[in-house]
Short mmCIF file of C-alpha atoms in Angstrom, two decimals:
data_model
loop_
_atom_site.label_atom_id
_atom_site.label_comp_id
_atom_site.label_asym_id
_atom_site.label_seq_id
_atom_site.Cartn_x
_atom_site.Cartn_y
_atom_site.Cartn_z
CA MET R 1 103.48 136.20 157.94
CA ILE R 2 103.89 137.64 161.65
CA SER R 3 103.82 141.18 162.15
CA VAL R 4 107.14 142.92 163.31
CA SER R 5 105.18 145.78 165.85
CA VAL R 6 103.90 142.45 167.88
CA PHE R 7 107.62 141.92 169.19
CA LYS R 8 108.29 145.99 168.87
CA GLU R 9 106.91 146.99 172.23
CA PRO R 10 108.46 144.14 174.26
CA LEU R 11 112.09 144.40 172.80
CA VAL R 12 111.30 148.32 173.78
CA LYS R 13 111.20 147.50 177.56
CA ALA R 14 113.54 144.66 177.73
CA LEU R 15 115.99 147.37 176.12
CA ALA R 16 115.02 150.05 178.67
CA ILE R 17 115.18 147.43 181.76
CA SER R 18 118.68 146.66 180.45
CA LEU R 19 119.65 150.65 180.27
CA LEU R 20 118.35 151.51 183.67
CA LEU R 21 120.03 147.99 184.93
CA HIS R 22 123.32 148.98 183.77
CA GLY R 23 122.97 152.84 185.05
CA VAL R 24 122.10 151.54 188.10
CA LEU R 25 125.43 149.40 188.54
CA PHE R 26 127.66 151.83 187.17
CA GLY R 27 126.64 154.97 189.49
CA VAL R 28 127.17 152.13 192.54
CA LEU R 29 130.78 151.90 190.91
CA ASN R 30 131.04 155.48 190.99
CA ASN R 31 130.23 156.31 194.12
CA TYR R 32 132.17 153.34 195.78
CA ASN R 33 135.03 154.92 193.96
CA VAL R 34 134.71 158.28 195.46
CA ARG R 35 132.96 157.67 199.11
CA LYS R 36 134.98 155.80 201.57
CA PRO R 37 135.61 151.80 200.68
CA VAL R 38 132.46 149.95 202.22
CA SER R 39 132.62 146.22 202.94
CA ALA R 40 131.67 143.84 200.16
CA ALA R 41 128.72 142.51 202.04
CA GLN R 42 127.30 146.29 202.33
CA GLU R 43 128.14 147.06 198.51
CA PHE R 44 126.34 143.39 197.63
CA LYS R 45 122.98 143.97 199.80
CA SER R 46 123.46 147.67 198.50
CA VAL R 47 122.82 146.46 194.71
CA GLN R 48 120.12 143.65 195.69
CA ILE R 49 118.19 146.53 197.59
CA GLU R 50 118.55 148.12 193.86
CA PHE R 51 117.72 144.96 191.89
CA ARG R 52 114.39 144.43 193.87
CA ASN R 53 113.39 147.71 193.57
CA VAL R 54 113.34 147.35 189.68
CA ILE R 55 111.66 144.28 189.81
CA SER R 56 109.24 145.24 192.03
CA HIS R 57 108.63 148.12 189.11
CA LEU R 58 108.44 145.88 186.34
CA VAL R 59 105.90 143.81 188.33
CA GLU R 60 103.55 146.85 189.04
CA SER R 61 104.02 148.10 185.61
CA GLY R 62 102.75 144.62 184.29
CA GLY R 63 105.96 143.38 182.68
CA PRO R 64 106.54 142.77 178.40
CA SER R 65 103.24 141.13 177.14
CA ILE R 66 103.73 138.72 174.67
CA GLN R 67 100.47 138.68 172.55
CA GLU R 68 99.49 135.27 171.56
CA LEU R 69 99.17 134.61 167.60
CA PRO R 70 96.36 133.57 165.98
CA VAL R 71 95.86 130.04 165.00
CA VAL R 72 95.34 129.45 161.25
CA GLU R 73 93.16 126.55 160.97
CA GLU R 74 94.20 124.15 157.19
CA THR R 75 90.86 123.24 155.51
CA PRO R 76 90.99 120.47 153.25
CA GLU R 77 90.06 120.92 149.89
CA PRO R 78 87.34 118.27 148.73
CA VAL R 79 88.37 115.42 147.04
CA ALA R 80 86.02 114.62 144.01
CA VAL R 81 85.18 111.25 144.14
CA GLU R 82 84.25 109.50 140.49
CA PRO R 83 81.49 107.10 140.40
CA VAL R 84 81.95 103.76 140.26
CA VAL R 85 79.80 102.50 137.38
CA VAL R 86 79.15 98.86 137.94
CA GLU R 87 78.25 96.24 134.59
CA PRO R 88 74.90 94.16 135.37
CA VAL R 89 76.07 90.25 135.32
CA VAL R 90 74.55 88.45 132.22
CA ASP R 91 74.26 85.06 132.80
CA ALA R 92 75.53 82.78 129.82
CA PRO R 93 72.52 81.09 127.60
CA LEU R 94 71.93 77.75 128.56
CA VAL R 95 72.41 74.88 125.41
CA SER R 96 69.76 72.07 125.88
CA GLU R 97 71.09 68.89 124.83
CA SER R 98 68.96 69.45 122.31
CA GLU R 99 70.56 72.10 120.39
CA SER R 100 74.10 70.91 120.45
CA PRO R 101 75.68 69.88 116.93
CA ILE R 102 74.80 66.38 115.85
CA VAL R 103 78.49 64.33 114.20
CA ASP R 104 78.16 61.66 112.38
CA ASP R 105 79.36 58.47 112.93
CA VAL R 106 83.03 58.41 112.42
CA SER R 107 82.68 54.76 112.06
CA GLN R 108 80.43 54.49 109.16
CA VAL R 109 82.87 56.42 107.09
CA ALA R 110 85.99 55.33 108.23
CA PRO R 111 85.52 51.63 106.61
CA GLN R 112 84.88 53.04 103.16
CA VAL R 113 88.24 55.47 103.34
CA VAL R 114 90.31 52.53 104.28
CA SER R 115 88.31 49.90 101.95
CA GLN R 116 89.17 52.77 98.90
CA VAL R 117 92.72 53.09 99.84
CA GLU R 118 92.99 49.30 100.36
CA GLU R 119 91.70 48.36 96.32
CA GLY R 120 94.23 51.63 95.14
CA THR R 121 97.33 49.97 96.61
CA PRO R 122 99.53 48.01 94.38
CA GLY R 123 100.42 44.38 95.85
CA LEU R 124 103.58 43.59 97.12
CA GLU R 125 103.83 40.70 95.31
CA SER R 126 104.81 41.87 92.50
CA VAL R 127 108.30 42.04 91.38
CA LEU R 128 108.33 43.12 87.96
CA THR R 129 109.04 46.99 87.15
CA ASP R 130 106.64 49.21 85.14
CA SER R 131 108.49 48.99 82.16
CA GLU R 132 108.57 45.06 82.83
CA ARG R 133 104.56 44.79 83.55
CA ASN R 134 104.20 47.02 80.11
CA ALA R 135 106.07 45.19 77.95
CA ALA R 136 104.51 41.71 79.64
CA SER R 137 100.85 43.15 79.41
CA PRO R 138 99.09 42.08 75.90
CA ILE R 139 98.20 44.75 73.21
CA SER R 140 94.82 44.42 71.76
CA PRO R 141 95.09 44.36 67.95
CA VAL R 142 93.97 47.53 65.95
CA SER R 143 90.65 46.47 63.65
CA GLN R 144 91.87 45.59 60.28
CA PRO R 145 90.56 47.92 57.79
CA GLY R 146 89.94 45.53 55.45
CA ASP R 147 92.08 44.65 52.14
CA GLU R 148 93.00 48.04 51.05
CA TYR R 149 97.18 47.91 52.41
CA SER R 150 99.56 45.49 50.41
CA ASP R 151 101.53 42.96 51.35
CA LEU R 152 105.66 44.67 51.17
CA GLU R 153 106.64 41.13 50.61
CA SER R 154 104.73 40.08 47.48
CA MET R 155 105.63 43.67 45.85
CA SER R 156 108.72 44.51 43.39
CA LEU R 157 109.96 47.48 44.55
CA SER R 158 113.57 49.26 43.77
CA ASN R 159 115.45 51.63 45.80
CA ILE R 160 113.83 50.69 49.11
CA ARG R 161 115.67 50.44 52.41
CA ILE R 162 113.94 47.92 55.11
CA PRO R 163 116.08 46.72 58.01
CA ALA R 164 114.92 43.79 60.23
CA PRO R 165 114.41 45.05 64.10
CA VAL R 166 116.86 43.77 66.55
CA TYR R 167 115.50 41.43 68.90
CA PRO R 168 115.39 43.22 72.31
CA ALA R 169 118.00 41.58 75.03
CA ARG R 170 115.19 41.99 77.84
CA ALA R 171 112.71 39.68 75.61
CA LYS R 172 115.16 37.10 74.77
CA GLN R 173 116.37 36.94 78.56
CA MET R 174 112.51 36.85 79.68
CA GLY R 175 111.98 34.08 76.80
CA TRP R 176 109.68 36.37 75.13
CA GLU R 177 108.38 35.31 71.80
CA GLY R 178 105.45 36.34 69.12
CA ASP R 179 104.29 37.88 65.16
CA VAL R 180 104.31 41.86 65.12
CA GLN R 181 101.99 43.34 62.30
CA ILE R 182 101.89 46.70 60.93
CA HIS R 183 100.39 49.24 58.83
CA PHE R 184 101.79 52.02 57.20
CA THR R 185 101.65 54.81 54.43
CA VAL R 186 104.71 56.05 52.47
CA ASN R 187 104.56 59.81 52.03
CA SER R 188 105.53 62.09 49.43
CA LYS R 189 109.17 62.00 51.17
CA GLY R 190 109.58 58.43 50.95
CA ARG R 191 109.46 57.87 54.79
CA PRO R 192 106.89 55.25 56.64
CA ASP R 193 103.83 57.36 57.85
CA VAL R 194 100.97 56.22 59.90
CA ILE R 195 102.35 53.75 61.21
CA GLU R 196 100.06 51.76 63.52
CA ILE R 197 99.79 47.65 65.03
CA ASN R 198 97.06 45.55 63.28
CA GLN R 199 98.31 42.82 65.70
CA SER R 200 99.95 42.67 68.50
CA SER R 201 102.66 40.04 69.74
CA GLY R 202 101.59 40.38 72.93
CA TYR R 203 104.59 42.51 74.65
CA GLU R 204 105.55 45.88 74.09
CA VAL R 205 109.03 45.37 73.87
CA LEU R 206 108.65 43.45 70.87
CA ASP R 207 106.08 45.49 69.46
CA GLN R 208 108.10 49.05 69.95
CA ALA R 209 110.83 47.03 68.48
CA VAL R 210 109.14 47.19 65.53
CA LEU R 211 107.54 50.44 65.59
CA ASP R 212 111.13 52.11 66.32
CA THR R 213 112.67 50.38 63.35
CA VAL R 214 110.02 50.97 60.51
CA LYS R 215 110.02 54.97 61.45
CA LYS R 216 113.50 55.78 61.94
CA ARG R 217 115.18 53.52 59.40
CA TRP R 218 113.17 52.19 56.68
CA ARG R 219 113.15 54.21 53.76
CA PHE R 220 111.63 53.83 49.95
CA SER R 221 111.62 55.98 46.97
CA LYS R 222 109.85 59.02 46.35
CA GLU R 223 107.82 57.19 43.10
CA ASN R 224 106.24 54.91 45.98
CA ALA R 225 104.63 57.80 47.32
CA GLY R 226 100.95 57.11 48.52
CA LEU R 227 101.36 53.40 49.00
CA LYS R 228 99.26 51.77 51.56
CA LEU R 229 101.45 48.84 52.89
CA LYS R 230 101.51 46.01 55.40
CA LYS R 231 104.25 43.92 57.47
CA THR R 232 104.57 41.41 59.57
CA PHE R 233 107.42 40.34 61.43
CA SER R 234 108.09 37.06 63.16
CA PHE R 235 110.08 37.00 67.29
CA ARG R 236 111.31 33.45 67.83
CA LEU R 237 114.31 31.98 70.08
CA ILE R 238 116.25 29.69 68.39
#
């Protein structure tokens, strides 16, 4: 901050000069009123002389001096510079041709997969459904267990119900014929049990018709419990 004392002395001198000039002018005007009037040129000349005397006095005394203010230079603060870390560049390892992964020849595997798919794909020439193919496929006959089963037709049993199976309509349409022989045992409730096909007709639909009829509709007397019987059914188109 600038001190007030720097401008104090010049201001005092300037104020003194101003008061001195006002006093001179006041005296001149006062004399002008008391004395005889003089011409304007003479009055101006007298004021000019007085003013010159004041100026010369100020010049001889050196006049008000203005002290120069000290110049303060700002010193820049040092800025901290962070060191730059340069990471070394590492070249990627070169992979030689001998280290490259070996891939099996795909051409050796592809034919095997295609051949397996072709073998497992069903032919398009077949028109029959799954049930028709099963019905038309021959069924291997069960091995005969000997003569332990008695022929039902040669026995005289009372209180029995043995209706004949119905000829399947599908078999009639396809013209399927055949003979079916079954073995079974009469249980304690008079029902056929452990029913087996001893001789197949060659068509599942005919064999299944016999099994369903014997199992669901045949009934025997409880006195016949334990009997082992056999029965042959013939399917013929008239």
